[in-house]
């Protein structure tokens, strides 16, 4: 019986491709790519917090509190 394919392999390839694309987008500078991704994460965290605040506590049954701010 042939071995089952490793399910992590496609995800790893996708992650490698995404990393390569981020670096390429930043002119091949990995440090700039990391900085850009950190800015994107901060933006998405702020947006998620705004959305959590907009959802009524009754609807979410108190499951969604504001996340703690990340310490620099």
PDB file of C-alpha atoms in Angstrom:
ATOM      1  CA  UNK A   1       0.000   0.000   0.000  1.00  0.00           C
ATOM      2  CA  UNK A   2       1.509   3.387  -0.938  1.00  0.00           C
ATOM      3  CA  UNK A   3       2.150   5.846   1.848  1.00  0.00           C
ATOM      4  CA  UNK A   4      -0.392   8.623   2.242  1.00  0.00           C
ATOM      5  CA  UNK A   5       0.851  12.016   1.035  1.00  0.00           C
ATOM      6  CA  UNK A   6       2.012  14.379   3.769  1.00  0.00           C
ATOM      7  CA  UNK A   7      -0.838  16.899   4.279  1.00  0.00           C
ATOM      8  CA  UNK A   8       1.589  19.569   5.558  1.00  0.00           C
ATOM      9  CA  UNK A   9       3.565  19.653   2.308  1.00  0.00           C
ATOM     10  CA  UNK A  10       1.129  21.785   0.233  1.00  0.00           C
ATOM     11  CA  UNK A  11       0.718  24.267   3.096  1.00  0.00           C
ATOM     12  CA  UNK A  12       4.486  24.512   3.501  1.00  0.00           C
ATOM     13  CA  UNK A  13       4.856  25.176  -0.227  1.00  0.00           C
ATOM     14  CA  UNK A  14       2.169  27.864  -0.027  1.00  0.00           C
ATOM     15  CA  UNK A  15       3.963  29.465   2.896  1.00  0.00           C
ATOM     16  CA  UNK A  16       7.292  29.428   1.065  1.00  0.00           C
ATOM     17  CA  UNK A  17       5.648  30.975  -2.008  1.00  0.00           C
ATOM     18  CA  UNK A  18       3.983  33.681   0.094  1.00  0.00           C
ATOM     19  CA  UNK A  19       7.303  34.489   1.796  1.00  0.00           C
ATOM     20  CA  UNK A  20       9.069  34.698  -1.563  1.00  0.00           C
ATOM     21  CA  UNK A  21       6.339  36.990  -2.904  1.00  0.00           C
ATOM     22  CA  UNK A  22       6.541  39.288   0.132  1.00  0.00           C
ATOM     23  CA  UNK A  23      10.313  39.584  -0.243  1.00  0.00           C
ATOM     24  CA  UNK A  24      10.043  40.148  -3.992  1.00  0.00           C
ATOM     25  CA  UNK A  25       7.418  42.844  -3.446  1.00  0.00           C
ATOM     26  CA  UNK A  26       9.874  44.659  -1.176  1.00  0.00           C
ATOM     27  CA  UNK A  27      12.614  44.658  -3.791  1.00  0.00           C
ATOM     28  CA  UNK A  28      14.308  41.527  -2.491  1.00  0.00           C
ATOM     29  CA  UNK A  29      14.964  43.019   0.958  1.00  0.00           C
ATOM     30  CA  UNK A  30      13.843  40.514   3.602  1.00  0.00           C
ATOM     31  CA  UNK A  31      14.102  43.087   6.401  1.00  0.00           C
ATOM     32  CA  UNK A  32      11.741  45.451   4.561  1.00  0.00           C
ATOM     33  CA  UNK A  33       9.343  42.550   3.950  1.00  0.00           C
ATOM     34  CA  UNK A  34       9.261  41.752   7.673  1.00  0.00           C
ATOM     35  CA  UNK A  35       8.607  45.406   8.516  1.00  0.00           C
ATOM     36  CA  UNK A  36       5.778  45.558   5.960  1.00  0.00           C
ATOM     37  CA  UNK A  37       4.224  42.404   7.374  1.00  0.00           C
ATOM     38  CA  UNK A  38       4.405  43.794  10.924  1.00  0.00           C
ATOM     39  CA  UNK A  39       2.586  46.937   9.773  1.00  0.00           C
ATOM     40  CA  UNK A  40      -0.051  44.752   8.109  1.00  0.00           C
ATOM     41  CA  UNK A  41      -0.503  42.710  11.301  1.00  0.00           C
ATOM     42  CA  UNK A  42      -0.958  45.875  13.386  1.00  0.00           C
ATOM     43  CA  UNK A  43      -3.562  47.153  10.919  1.00  0.00           C
ATOM     44  CA  UNK A  44      -5.471  43.862  10.967  1.00  0.00           C
ATOM     45  CA  UNK A  45      -5.375  43.684  14.786  1.00  0.00           C
ATOM     46  CA  UNK A  46      -6.794  47.203  15.026  1.00  0.00           C
ATOM     47  CA  UNK A  47      -9.504  46.349  12.515  1.00  0.00           C
ATOM     48  CA  UNK A  48     -10.399  43.152  14.400  1.00  0.00           C
ATOM     49  CA  UNK A  49     -10.659  45.103  17.661  1.00  0.00           C
ATOM     50  CA  UNK A  50     -12.979  47.645  16.024  1.00  0.00           C
ATOM     51  CA  UNK A  51     -15.180  44.838  14.722  1.00  0.00           C
ATOM     52  CA  UNK A  52     -15.268  43.127  18.121  1.00  0.00           C
ATOM     53  CA  UNK A  53     -16.310  46.423  19.718  1.00  0.00           C
ATOM     54  CA  UNK A  54     -19.122  46.814  17.174  1.00  0.00           C
ATOM     55  CA  UNK A  55     -20.637  43.401  17.955  1.00  0.00           C
ATOM     56  CA  UNK A  56     -23.146  43.477  20.788  1.00  0.00           C
ATOM     57  CA  UNK A  57     -22.249  41.554  23.914  1.00  0.00           C
ATOM     58  CA  UNK A  58     -25.617  39.803  23.764  1.00  0.00           C
ATOM     59  CA  UNK A  59     -24.968  38.514  20.268  1.00  0.00           C
ATOM     60  CA  UNK A  60     -21.476  37.279  21.058  1.00  0.00           C
ATOM     61  CA  UNK A  61     -22.490  36.154  24.561  1.00  0.00           C
ATOM     62  CA  UNK A  62     -19.441  37.852  26.003  1.00  0.00           C
ATOM     63  CA  UNK A  63     -16.977  35.693  24.063  1.00  0.00           C
ATOM     64  CA  UNK A  64     -15.349  38.630  22.310  1.00  0.00           C
ATOM     65  CA  UNK A  65     -13.506  41.065  24.509  1.00  0.00           C
ATOM     66  CA  UNK A  66     -10.957  43.525  23.224  1.00  0.00           C
ATOM     67  CA  UNK A  67      -7.562  41.925  22.886  1.00  0.00           C
ATOM     68  CA  UNK A  68      -4.785  43.324  24.995  1.00  0.00           C
ATOM     69  CA  UNK A  69      -2.502  45.729  23.205  1.00  0.00           C
ATOM     70  CA  UNK A  70       0.857  44.283  22.279  1.00  0.00           C
ATOM     71  CA  UNK A  71       3.746  45.627  24.342  1.00  0.00           C
ATOM     72  CA  UNK A  72       6.528  47.144  22.294  1.00  0.00           C
TER      73      UNK A  72
END
